[in-house]
mmCIF file with all atom_site columns, C-alpha atoms in Angstrom:
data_model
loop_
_atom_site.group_PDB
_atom_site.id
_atom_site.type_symbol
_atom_site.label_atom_id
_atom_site.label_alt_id
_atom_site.label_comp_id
_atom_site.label_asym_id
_atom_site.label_entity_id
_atom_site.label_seq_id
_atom_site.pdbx_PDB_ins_code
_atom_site.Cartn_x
_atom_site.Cartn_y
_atom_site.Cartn_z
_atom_site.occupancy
_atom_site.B_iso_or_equiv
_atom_site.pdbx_formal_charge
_atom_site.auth_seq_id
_atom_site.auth_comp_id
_atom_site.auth_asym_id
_atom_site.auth_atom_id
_atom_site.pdbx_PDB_model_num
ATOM 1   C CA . UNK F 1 1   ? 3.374  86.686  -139.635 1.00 0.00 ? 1   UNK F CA 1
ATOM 2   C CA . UNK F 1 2   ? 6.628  88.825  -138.865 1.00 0.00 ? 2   UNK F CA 1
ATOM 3   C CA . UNK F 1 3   ? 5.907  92.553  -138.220 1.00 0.00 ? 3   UNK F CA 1
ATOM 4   C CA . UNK F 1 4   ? 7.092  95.358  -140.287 1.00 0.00 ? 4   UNK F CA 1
ATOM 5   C CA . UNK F 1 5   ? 9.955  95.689  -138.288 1.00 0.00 ? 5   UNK F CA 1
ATOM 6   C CA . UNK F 1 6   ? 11.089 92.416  -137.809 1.00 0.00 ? 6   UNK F CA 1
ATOM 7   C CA . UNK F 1 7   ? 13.830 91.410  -140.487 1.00 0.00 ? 7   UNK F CA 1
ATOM 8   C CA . UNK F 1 8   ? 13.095 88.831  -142.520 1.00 0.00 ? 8   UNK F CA 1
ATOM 9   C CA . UNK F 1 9   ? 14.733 84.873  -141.654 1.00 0.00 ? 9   UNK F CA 1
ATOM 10  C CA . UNK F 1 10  ? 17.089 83.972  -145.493 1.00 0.00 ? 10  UNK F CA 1
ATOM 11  C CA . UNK F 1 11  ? 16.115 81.147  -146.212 1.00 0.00 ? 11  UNK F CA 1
ATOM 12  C CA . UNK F 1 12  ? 19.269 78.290  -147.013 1.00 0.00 ? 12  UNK F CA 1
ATOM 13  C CA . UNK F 1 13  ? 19.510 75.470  -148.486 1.00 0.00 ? 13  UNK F CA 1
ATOM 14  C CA . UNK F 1 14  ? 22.801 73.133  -148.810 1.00 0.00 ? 14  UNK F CA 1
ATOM 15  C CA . UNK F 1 15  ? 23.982 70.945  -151.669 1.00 0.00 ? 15  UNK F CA 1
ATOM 16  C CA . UNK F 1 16  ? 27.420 69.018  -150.864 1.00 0.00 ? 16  UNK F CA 1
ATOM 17  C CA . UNK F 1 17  ? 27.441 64.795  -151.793 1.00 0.00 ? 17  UNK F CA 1
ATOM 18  C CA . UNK F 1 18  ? 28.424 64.189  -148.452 1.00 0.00 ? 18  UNK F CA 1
ATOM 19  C CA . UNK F 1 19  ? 25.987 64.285  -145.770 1.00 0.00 ? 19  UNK F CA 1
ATOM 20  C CA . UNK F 1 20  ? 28.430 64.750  -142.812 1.00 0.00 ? 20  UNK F CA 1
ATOM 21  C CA . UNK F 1 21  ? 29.453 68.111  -144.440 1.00 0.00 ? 21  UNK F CA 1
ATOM 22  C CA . UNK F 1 22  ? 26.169 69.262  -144.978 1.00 0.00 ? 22  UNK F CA 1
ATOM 23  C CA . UNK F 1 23  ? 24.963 68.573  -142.028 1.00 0.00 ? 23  UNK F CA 1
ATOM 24  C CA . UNK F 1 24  ? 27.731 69.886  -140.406 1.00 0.00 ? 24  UNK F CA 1
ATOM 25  C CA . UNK F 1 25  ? 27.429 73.519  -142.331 1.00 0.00 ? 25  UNK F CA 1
ATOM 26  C CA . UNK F 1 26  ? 23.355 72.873  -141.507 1.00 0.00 ? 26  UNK F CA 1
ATOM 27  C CA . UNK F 1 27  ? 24.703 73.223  -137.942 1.00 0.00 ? 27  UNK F CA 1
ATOM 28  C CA . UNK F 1 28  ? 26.344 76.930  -138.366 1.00 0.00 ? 28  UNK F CA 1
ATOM 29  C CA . UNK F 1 29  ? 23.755 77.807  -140.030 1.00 0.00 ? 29  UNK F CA 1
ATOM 30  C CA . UNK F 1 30  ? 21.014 76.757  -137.740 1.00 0.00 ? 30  UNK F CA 1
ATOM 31  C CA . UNK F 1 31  ? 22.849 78.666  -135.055 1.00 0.00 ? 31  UNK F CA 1
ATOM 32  C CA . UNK F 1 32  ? 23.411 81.677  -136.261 1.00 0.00 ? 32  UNK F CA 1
ATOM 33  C CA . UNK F 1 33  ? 20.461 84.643  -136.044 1.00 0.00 ? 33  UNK F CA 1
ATOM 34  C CA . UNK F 1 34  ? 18.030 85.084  -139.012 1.00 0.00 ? 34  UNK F CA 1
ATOM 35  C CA . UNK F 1 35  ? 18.772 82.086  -140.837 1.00 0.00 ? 35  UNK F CA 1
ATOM 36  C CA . UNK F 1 36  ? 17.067 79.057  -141.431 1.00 0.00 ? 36  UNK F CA 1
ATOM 37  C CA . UNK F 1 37  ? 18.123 75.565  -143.218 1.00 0.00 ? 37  UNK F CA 1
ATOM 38  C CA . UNK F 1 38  ? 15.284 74.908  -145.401 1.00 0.00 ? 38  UNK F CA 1
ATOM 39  C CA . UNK F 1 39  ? 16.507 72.321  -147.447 1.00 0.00 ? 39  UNK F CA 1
ATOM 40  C CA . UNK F 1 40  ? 19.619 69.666  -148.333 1.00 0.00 ? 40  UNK F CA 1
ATOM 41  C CA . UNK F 1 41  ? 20.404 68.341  -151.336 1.00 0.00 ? 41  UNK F CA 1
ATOM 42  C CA . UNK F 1 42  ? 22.796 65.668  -152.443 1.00 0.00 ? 42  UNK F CA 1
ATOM 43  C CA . UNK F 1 43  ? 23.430 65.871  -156.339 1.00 0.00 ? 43  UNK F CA 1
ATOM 44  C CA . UNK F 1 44  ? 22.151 68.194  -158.794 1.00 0.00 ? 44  UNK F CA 1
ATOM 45  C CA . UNK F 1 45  ? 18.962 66.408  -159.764 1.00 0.00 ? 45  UNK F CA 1
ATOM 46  C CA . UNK F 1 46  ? 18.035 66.794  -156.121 1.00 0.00 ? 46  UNK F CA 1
ATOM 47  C CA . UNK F 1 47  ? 18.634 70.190  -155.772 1.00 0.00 ? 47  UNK F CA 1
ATOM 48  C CA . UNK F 1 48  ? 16.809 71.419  -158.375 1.00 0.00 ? 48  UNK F CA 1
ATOM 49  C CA . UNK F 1 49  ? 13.674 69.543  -157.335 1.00 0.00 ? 49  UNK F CA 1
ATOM 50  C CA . UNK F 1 50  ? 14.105 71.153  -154.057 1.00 0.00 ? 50  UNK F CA 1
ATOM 51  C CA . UNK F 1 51  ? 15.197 74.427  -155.002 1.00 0.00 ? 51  UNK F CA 1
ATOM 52  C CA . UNK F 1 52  ? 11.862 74.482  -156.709 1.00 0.00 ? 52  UNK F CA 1
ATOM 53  C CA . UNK F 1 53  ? 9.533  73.229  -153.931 1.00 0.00 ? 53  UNK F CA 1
ATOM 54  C CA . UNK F 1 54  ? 11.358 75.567  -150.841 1.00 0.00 ? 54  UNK F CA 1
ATOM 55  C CA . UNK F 1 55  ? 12.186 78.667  -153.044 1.00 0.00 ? 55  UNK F CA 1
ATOM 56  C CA . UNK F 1 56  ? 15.221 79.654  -150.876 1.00 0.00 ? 56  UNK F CA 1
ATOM 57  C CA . UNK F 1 57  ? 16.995 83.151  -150.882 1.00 0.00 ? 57  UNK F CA 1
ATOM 58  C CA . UNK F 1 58  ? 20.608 81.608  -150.698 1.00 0.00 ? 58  UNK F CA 1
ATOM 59  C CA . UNK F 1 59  ? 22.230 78.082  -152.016 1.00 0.00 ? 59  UNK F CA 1
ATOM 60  C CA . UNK F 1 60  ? 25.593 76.790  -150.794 1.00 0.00 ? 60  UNK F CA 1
ATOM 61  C CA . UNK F 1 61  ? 26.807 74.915  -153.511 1.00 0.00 ? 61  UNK F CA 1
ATOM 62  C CA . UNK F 1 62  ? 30.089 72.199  -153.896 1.00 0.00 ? 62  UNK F CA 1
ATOM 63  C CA . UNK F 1 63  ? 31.299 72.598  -156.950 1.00 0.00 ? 63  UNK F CA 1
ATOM 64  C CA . UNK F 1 64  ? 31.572 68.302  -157.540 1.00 0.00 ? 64  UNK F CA 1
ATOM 65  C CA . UNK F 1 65  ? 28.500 66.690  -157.418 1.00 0.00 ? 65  UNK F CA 1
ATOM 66  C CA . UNK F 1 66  ? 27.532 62.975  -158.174 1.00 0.00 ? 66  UNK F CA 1
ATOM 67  C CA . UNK F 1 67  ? 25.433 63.971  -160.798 1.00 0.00 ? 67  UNK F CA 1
ATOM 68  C CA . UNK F 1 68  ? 26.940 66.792  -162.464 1.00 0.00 ? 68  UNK F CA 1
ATOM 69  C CA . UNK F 1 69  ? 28.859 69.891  -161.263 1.00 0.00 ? 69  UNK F CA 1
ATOM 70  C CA . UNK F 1 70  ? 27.942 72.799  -159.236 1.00 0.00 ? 70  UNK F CA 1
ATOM 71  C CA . UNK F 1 71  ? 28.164 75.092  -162.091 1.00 0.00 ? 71  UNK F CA 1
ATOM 72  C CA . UNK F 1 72  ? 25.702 73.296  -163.964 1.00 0.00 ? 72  UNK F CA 1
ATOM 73  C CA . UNK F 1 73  ? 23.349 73.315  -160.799 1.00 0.00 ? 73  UNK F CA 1
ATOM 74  C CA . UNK F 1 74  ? 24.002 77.107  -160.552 1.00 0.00 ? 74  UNK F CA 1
ATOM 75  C CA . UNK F 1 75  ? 23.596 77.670  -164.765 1.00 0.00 ? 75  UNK F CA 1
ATOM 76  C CA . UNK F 1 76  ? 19.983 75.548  -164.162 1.00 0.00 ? 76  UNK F CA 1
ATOM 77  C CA . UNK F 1 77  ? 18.687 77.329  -160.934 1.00 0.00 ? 77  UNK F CA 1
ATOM 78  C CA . UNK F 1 78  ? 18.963 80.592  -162.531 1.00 0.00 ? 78  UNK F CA 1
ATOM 79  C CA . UNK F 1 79  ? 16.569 79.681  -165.055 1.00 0.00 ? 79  UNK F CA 1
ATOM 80  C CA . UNK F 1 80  ? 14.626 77.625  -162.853 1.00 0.00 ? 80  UNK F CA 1
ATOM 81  C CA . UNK F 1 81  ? 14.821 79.745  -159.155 1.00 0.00 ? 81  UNK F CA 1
ATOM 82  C CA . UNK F 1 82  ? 15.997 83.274  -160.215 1.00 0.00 ? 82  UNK F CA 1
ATOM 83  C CA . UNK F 1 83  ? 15.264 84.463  -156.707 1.00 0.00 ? 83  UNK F CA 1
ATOM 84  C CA . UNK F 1 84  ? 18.043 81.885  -155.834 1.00 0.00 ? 84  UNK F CA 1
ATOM 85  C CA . UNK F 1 85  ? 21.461 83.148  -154.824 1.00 0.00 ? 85  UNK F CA 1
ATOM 86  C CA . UNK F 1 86  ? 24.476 80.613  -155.254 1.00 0.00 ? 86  UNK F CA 1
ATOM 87  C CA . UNK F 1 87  ? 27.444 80.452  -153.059 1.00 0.00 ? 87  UNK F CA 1
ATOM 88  C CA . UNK F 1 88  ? 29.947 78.071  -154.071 1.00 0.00 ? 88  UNK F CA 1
ATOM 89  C CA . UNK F 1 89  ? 31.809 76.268  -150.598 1.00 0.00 ? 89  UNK F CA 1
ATOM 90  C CA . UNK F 1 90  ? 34.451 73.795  -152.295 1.00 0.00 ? 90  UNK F CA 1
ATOM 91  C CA . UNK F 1 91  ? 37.986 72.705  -151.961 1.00 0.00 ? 91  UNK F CA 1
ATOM 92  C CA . UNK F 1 92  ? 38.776 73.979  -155.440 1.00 0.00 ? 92  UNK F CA 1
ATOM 93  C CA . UNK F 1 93  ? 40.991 76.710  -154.758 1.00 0.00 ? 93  UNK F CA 1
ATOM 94  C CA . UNK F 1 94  ? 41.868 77.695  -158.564 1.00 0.00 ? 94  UNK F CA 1
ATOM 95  C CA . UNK F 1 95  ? 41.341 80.868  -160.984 1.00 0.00 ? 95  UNK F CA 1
ATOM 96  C CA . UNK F 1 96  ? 39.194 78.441  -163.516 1.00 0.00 ? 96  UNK F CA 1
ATOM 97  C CA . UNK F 1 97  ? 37.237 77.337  -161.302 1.00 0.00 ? 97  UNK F CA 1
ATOM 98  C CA . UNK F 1 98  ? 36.297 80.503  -159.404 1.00 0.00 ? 98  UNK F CA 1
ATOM 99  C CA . UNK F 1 99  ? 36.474 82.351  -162.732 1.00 0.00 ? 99  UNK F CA 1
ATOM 100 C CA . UNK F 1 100 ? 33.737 79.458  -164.258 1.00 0.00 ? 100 UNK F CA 1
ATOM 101 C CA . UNK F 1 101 ? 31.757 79.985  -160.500 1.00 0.00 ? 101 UNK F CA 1
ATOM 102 C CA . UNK F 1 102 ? 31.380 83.621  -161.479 1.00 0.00 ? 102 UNK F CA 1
ATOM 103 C CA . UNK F 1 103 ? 29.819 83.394  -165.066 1.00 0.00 ? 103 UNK F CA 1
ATOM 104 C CA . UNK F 1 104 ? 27.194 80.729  -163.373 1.00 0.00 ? 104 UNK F CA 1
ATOM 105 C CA . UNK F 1 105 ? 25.969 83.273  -161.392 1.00 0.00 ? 105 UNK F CA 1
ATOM 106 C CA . UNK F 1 106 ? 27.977 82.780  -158.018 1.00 0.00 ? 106 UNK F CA 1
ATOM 107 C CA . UNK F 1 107 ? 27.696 85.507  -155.401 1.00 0.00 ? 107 UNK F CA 1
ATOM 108 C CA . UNK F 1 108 ? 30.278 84.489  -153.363 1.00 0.00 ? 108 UNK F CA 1
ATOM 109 C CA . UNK F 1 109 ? 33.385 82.029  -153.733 1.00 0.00 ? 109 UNK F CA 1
ATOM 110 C CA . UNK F 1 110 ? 34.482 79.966  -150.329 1.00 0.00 ? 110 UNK F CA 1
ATOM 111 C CA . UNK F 1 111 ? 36.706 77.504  -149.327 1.00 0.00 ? 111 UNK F CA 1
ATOM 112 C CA . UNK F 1 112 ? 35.735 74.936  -146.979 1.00 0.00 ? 112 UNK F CA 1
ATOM 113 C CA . UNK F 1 113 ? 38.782 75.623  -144.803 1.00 0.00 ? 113 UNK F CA 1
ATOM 114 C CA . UNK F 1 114 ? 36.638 78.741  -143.977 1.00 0.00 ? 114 UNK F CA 1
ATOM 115 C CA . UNK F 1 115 ? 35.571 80.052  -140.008 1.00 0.00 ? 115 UNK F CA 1
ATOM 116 C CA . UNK F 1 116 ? 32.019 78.967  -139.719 1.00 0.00 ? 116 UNK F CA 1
ATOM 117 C CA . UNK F 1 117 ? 31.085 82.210  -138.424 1.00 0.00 ? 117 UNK F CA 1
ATOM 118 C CA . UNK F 1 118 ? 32.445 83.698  -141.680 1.00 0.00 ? 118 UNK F CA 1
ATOM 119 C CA . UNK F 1 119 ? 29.872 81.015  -143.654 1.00 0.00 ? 119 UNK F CA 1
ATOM 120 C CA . UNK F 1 120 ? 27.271 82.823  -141.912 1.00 0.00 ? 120 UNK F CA 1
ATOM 121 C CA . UNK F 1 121 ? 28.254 86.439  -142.649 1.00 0.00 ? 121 UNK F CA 1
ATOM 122 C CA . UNK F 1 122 ? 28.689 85.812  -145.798 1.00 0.00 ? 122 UNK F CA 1
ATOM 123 C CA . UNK F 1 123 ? 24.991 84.163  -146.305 1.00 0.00 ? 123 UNK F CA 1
ATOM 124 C CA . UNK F 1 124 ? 24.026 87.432  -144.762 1.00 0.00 ? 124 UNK F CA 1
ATOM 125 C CA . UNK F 1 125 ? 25.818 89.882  -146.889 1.00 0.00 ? 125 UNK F CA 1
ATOM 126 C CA . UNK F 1 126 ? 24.939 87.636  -150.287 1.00 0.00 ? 126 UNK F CA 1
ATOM 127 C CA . UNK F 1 127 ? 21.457 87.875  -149.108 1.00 0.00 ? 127 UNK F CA 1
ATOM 128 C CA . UNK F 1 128 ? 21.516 91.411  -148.550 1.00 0.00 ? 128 UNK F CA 1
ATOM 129 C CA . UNK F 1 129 ? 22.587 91.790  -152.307 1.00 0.00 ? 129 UNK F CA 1
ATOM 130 C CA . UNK F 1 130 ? 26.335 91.954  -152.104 1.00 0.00 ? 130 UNK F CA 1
ATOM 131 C CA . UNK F 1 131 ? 29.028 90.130  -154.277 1.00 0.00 ? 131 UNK F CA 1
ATOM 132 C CA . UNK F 1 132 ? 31.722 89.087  -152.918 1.00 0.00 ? 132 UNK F CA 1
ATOM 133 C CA . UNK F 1 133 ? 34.366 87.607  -155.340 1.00 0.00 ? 133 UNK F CA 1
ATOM 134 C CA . UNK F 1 134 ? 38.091 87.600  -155.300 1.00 0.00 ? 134 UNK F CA 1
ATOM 135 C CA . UNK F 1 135 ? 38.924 90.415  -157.106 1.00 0.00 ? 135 UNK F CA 1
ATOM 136 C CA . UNK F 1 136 ? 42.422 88.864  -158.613 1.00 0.00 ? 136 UNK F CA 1
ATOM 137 C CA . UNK F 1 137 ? 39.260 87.411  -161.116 1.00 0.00 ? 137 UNK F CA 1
ATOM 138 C CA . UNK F 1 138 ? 37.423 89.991  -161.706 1.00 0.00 ? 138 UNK F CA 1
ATOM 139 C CA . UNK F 1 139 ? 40.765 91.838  -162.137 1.00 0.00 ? 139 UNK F CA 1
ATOM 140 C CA . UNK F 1 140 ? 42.284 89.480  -164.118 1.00 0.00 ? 140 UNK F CA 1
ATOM 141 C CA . UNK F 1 141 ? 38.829 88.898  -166.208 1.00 0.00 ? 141 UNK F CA 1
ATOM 142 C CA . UNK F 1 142 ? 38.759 92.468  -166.887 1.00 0.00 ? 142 UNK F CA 1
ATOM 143 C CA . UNK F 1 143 ? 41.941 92.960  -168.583 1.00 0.00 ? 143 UNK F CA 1
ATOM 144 C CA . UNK F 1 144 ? 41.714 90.075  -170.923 1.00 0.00 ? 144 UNK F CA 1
ATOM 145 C CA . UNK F 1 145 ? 38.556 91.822  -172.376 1.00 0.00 ? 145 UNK F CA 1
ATOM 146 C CA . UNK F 1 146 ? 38.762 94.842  -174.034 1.00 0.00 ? 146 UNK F CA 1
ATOM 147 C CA . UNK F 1 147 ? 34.866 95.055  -173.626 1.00 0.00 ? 147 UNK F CA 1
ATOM 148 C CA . UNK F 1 148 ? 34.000 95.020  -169.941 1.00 0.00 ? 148 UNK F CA 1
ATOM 149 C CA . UNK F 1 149 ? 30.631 93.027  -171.423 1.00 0.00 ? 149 UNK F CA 1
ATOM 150 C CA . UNK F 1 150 ? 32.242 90.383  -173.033 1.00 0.00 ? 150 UNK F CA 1
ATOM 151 C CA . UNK F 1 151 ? 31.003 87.961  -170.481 1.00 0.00 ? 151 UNK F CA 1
ATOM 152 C CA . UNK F 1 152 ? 27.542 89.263  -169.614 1.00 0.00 ? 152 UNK F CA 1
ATOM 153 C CA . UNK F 1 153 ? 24.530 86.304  -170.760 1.00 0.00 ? 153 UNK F CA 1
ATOM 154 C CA . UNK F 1 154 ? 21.746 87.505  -172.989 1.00 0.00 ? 154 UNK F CA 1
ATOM 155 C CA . UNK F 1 155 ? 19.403 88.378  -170.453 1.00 0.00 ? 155 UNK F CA 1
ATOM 156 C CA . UNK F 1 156 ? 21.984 91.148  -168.593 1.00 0.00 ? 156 UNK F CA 1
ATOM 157 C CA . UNK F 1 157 ? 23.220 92.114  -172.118 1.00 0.00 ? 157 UNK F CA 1
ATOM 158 C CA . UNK F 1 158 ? 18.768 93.467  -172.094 1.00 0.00 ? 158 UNK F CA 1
ATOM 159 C CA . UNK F 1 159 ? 19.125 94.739  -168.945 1.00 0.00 ? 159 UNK F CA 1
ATOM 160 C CA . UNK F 1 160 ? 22.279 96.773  -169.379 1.00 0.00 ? 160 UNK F CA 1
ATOM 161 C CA . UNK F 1 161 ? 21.079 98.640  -172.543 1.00 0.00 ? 161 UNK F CA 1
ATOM 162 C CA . UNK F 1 162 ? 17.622 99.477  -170.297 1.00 0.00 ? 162 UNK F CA 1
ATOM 163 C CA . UNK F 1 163 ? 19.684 100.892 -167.494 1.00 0.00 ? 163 UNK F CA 1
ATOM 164 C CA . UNK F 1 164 ? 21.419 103.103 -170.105 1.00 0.00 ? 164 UNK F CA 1
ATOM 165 C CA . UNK F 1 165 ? 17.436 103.830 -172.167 1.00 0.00 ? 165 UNK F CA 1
ATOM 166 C CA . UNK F 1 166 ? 17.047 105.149 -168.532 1.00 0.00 ? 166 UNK F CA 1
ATOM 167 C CA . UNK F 1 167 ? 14.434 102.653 -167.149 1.00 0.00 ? 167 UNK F CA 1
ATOM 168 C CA . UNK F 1 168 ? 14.126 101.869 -163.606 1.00 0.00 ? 168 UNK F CA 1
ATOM 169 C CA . UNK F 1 169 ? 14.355 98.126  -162.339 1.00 0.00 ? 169 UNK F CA 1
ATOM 170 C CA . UNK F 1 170 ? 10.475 98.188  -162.272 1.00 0.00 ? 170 UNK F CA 1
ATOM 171 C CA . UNK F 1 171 ? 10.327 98.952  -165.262 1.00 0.00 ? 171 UNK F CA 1
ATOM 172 C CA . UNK F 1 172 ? 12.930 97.028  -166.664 1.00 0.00 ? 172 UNK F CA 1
ATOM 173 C CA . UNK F 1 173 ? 11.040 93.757  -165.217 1.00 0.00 ? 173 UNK F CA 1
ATOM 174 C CA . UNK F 1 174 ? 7.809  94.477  -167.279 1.00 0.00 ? 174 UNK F CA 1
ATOM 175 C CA . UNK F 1 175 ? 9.204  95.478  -170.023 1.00 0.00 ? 175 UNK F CA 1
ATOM 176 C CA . UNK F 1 176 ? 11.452 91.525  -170.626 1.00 0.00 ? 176 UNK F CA 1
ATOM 177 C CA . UNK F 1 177 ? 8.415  90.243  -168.282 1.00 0.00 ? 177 UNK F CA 1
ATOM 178 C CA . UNK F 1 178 ? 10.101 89.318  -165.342 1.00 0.00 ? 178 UNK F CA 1
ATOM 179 C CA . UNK F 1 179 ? 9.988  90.156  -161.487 1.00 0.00 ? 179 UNK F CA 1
ATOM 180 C CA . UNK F 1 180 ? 11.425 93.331  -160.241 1.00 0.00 ? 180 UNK F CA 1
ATOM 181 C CA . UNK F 1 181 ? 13.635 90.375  -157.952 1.00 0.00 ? 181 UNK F CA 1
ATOM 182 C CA . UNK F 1 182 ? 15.079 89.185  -161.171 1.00 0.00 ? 182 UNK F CA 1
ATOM 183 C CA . UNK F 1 183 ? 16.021 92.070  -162.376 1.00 0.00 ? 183 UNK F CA 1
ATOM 184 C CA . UNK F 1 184 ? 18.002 93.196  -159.174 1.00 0.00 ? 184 UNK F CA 1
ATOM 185 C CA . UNK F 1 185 ? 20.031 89.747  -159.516 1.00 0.00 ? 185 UNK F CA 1
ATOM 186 C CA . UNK F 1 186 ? 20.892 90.411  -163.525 1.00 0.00 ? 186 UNK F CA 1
ATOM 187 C CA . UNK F 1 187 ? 22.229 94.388  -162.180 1.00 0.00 ? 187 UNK F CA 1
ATOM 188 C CA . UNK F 1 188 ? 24.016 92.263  -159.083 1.00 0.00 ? 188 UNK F CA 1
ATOM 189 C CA . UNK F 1 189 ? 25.593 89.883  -161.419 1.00 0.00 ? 189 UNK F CA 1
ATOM 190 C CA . UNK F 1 190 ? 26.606 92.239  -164.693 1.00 0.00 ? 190 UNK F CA 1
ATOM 191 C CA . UNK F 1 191 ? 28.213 94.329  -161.772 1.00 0.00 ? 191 UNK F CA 1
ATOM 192 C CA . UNK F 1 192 ? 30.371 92.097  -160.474 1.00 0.00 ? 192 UNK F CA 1
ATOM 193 C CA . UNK F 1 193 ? 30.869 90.957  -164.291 1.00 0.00 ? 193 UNK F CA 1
ATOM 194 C CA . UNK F 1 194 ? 31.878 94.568  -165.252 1.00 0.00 ? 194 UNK F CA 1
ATOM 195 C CA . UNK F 1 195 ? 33.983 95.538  -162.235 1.00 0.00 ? 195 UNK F CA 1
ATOM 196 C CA . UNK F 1 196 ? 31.266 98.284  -161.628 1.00 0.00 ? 196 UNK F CA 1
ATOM 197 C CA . UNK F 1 197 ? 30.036 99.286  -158.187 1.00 0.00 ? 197 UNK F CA 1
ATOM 198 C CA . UNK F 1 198 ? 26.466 100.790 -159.166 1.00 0.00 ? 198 UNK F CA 1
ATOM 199 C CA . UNK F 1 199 ? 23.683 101.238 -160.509 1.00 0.00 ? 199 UNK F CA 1
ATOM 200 C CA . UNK F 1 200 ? 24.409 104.737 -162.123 1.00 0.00 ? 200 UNK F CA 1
ATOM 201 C CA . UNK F 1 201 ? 27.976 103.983 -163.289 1.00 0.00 ? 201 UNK F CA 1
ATOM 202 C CA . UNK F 1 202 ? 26.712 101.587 -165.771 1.00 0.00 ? 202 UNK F CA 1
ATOM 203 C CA . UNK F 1 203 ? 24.026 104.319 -166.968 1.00 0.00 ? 203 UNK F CA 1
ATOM 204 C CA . UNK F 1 204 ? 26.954 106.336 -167.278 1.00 0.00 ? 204 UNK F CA 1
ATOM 205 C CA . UNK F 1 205 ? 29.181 103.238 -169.169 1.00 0.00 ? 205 UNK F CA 1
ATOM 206 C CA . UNK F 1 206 ? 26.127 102.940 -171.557 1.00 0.00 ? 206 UNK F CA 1
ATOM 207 C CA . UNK F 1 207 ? 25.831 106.338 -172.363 1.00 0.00 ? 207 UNK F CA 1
ATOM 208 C CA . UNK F 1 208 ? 29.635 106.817 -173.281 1.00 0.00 ? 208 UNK F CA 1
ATOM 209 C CA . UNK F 1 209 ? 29.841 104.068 -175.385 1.00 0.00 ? 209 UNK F CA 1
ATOM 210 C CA . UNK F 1 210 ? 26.990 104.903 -177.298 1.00 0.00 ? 210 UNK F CA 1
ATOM 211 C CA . UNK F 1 211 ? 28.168 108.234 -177.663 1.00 0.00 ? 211 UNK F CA 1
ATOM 212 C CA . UNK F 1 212 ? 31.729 106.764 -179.403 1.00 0.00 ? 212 UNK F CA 1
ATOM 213 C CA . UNK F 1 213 ? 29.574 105.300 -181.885 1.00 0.00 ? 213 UNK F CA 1
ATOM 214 C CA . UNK F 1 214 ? 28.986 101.242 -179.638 1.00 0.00 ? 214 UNK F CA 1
ATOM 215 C CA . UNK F 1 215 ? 26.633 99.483  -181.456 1.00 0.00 ? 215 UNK F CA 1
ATOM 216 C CA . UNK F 1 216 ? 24.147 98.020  -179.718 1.00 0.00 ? 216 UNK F CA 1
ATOM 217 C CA . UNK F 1 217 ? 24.130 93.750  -180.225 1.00 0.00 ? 217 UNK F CA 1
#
């Protein structure tokens, strides 16, 4: 059992089709300090079983699987794993596909012409809680919307009108009836989605629009 002080090992697992690729990003991984390979997956039907036995804090996900795509993996592990935070690591170096990577839930968006060392950091930051997209997207994303929400699912569409009722995450999770954890994720992801940097600024979002008369869906 780790002490209080001791920070705590993320927990990775890697889905790619081809097993010299995973292995080889098993490799970085395994090297670098405070985290630990603790599953590999081949297609989607494998990762989910996995994801679902290991529990891990981070998934690197290829966007083209055997079975299916990476953003259906991603779409099914946050019902499934929550707790689960998807990076994709693909060759697809598009808008689409990073824009489609982003409403599944993805945390972070890298190429596999990446440093390993930056595969790492970024496992570390993601796990920490931080997004980190390309923000031509979210950019982009943002000014074909004229509401900032347009692409938030049902379940941060909740937690955004609780943030602005003034309930903390806590709270939040017991009243939809789901871990504190989950919540975090839905305020991590509607974020990113909204081009917002905290917690407070979509408090303050809420509480403007409802002022202008926004009715609540």
């Amino acid at each position: 059992m780790q002490s209080a002080s001791a920070p705590e090992t993320v927990r990775v697992m890697i889905v790619d089709d081809h097993e010299i690729v995973r292995r080889g990003i098993a490799e970085i991984i395994e090297r670098a300090d405070g985290l630990d390979v603790v599953a590999e997956a081949g297609s989607k039907a494998e990762a989910i079983r996995r994801a679902e036995l290991m529990r891990p804090d981070v998934v690197l996900v290829d966007l083209q699987l055997p079975d299916g795509t990476g953003i259906e993996l991603m779409q099914a592990l946050r019902e499934s794993v929550p707790e689960a935070l998807p990076i994709v690591l693909t060759s697809f170096d598009d808008d689409e596909a990073l824009a489609e990577s982003l409403d599944a839930g993805a945390r972070a968006y890298l190429l596999k012409t990446v440093h390993g060392a930056e595969i790492s950091d970024v496992v570390r930051a993601v796990a920490s809680g931080r997004v980190l997209l390309d923000e031509r997207t979210v950019t982009r994303r943002r000014a074909d919307h004229d509401d900032p929400t347009a692409d938030l699912t049902n379940a941060e569409r909740k937690v955004l009108e609780l943030i602005g009722d003034g309930l903390s995450n806590r709270e939040i999770g017991e009243r939809l009836g789901v871990a504190e954890k989950t919540v975090k994720n839905h305020i991590t992801s509607l974020l990113a989605k909204m081009g917002l940097q905290r917690r407070t600024q979509v408090a303050a979002w809420v509480a403007g629009q409802r002022a202008s008369g926004w009715r609540r869906s």
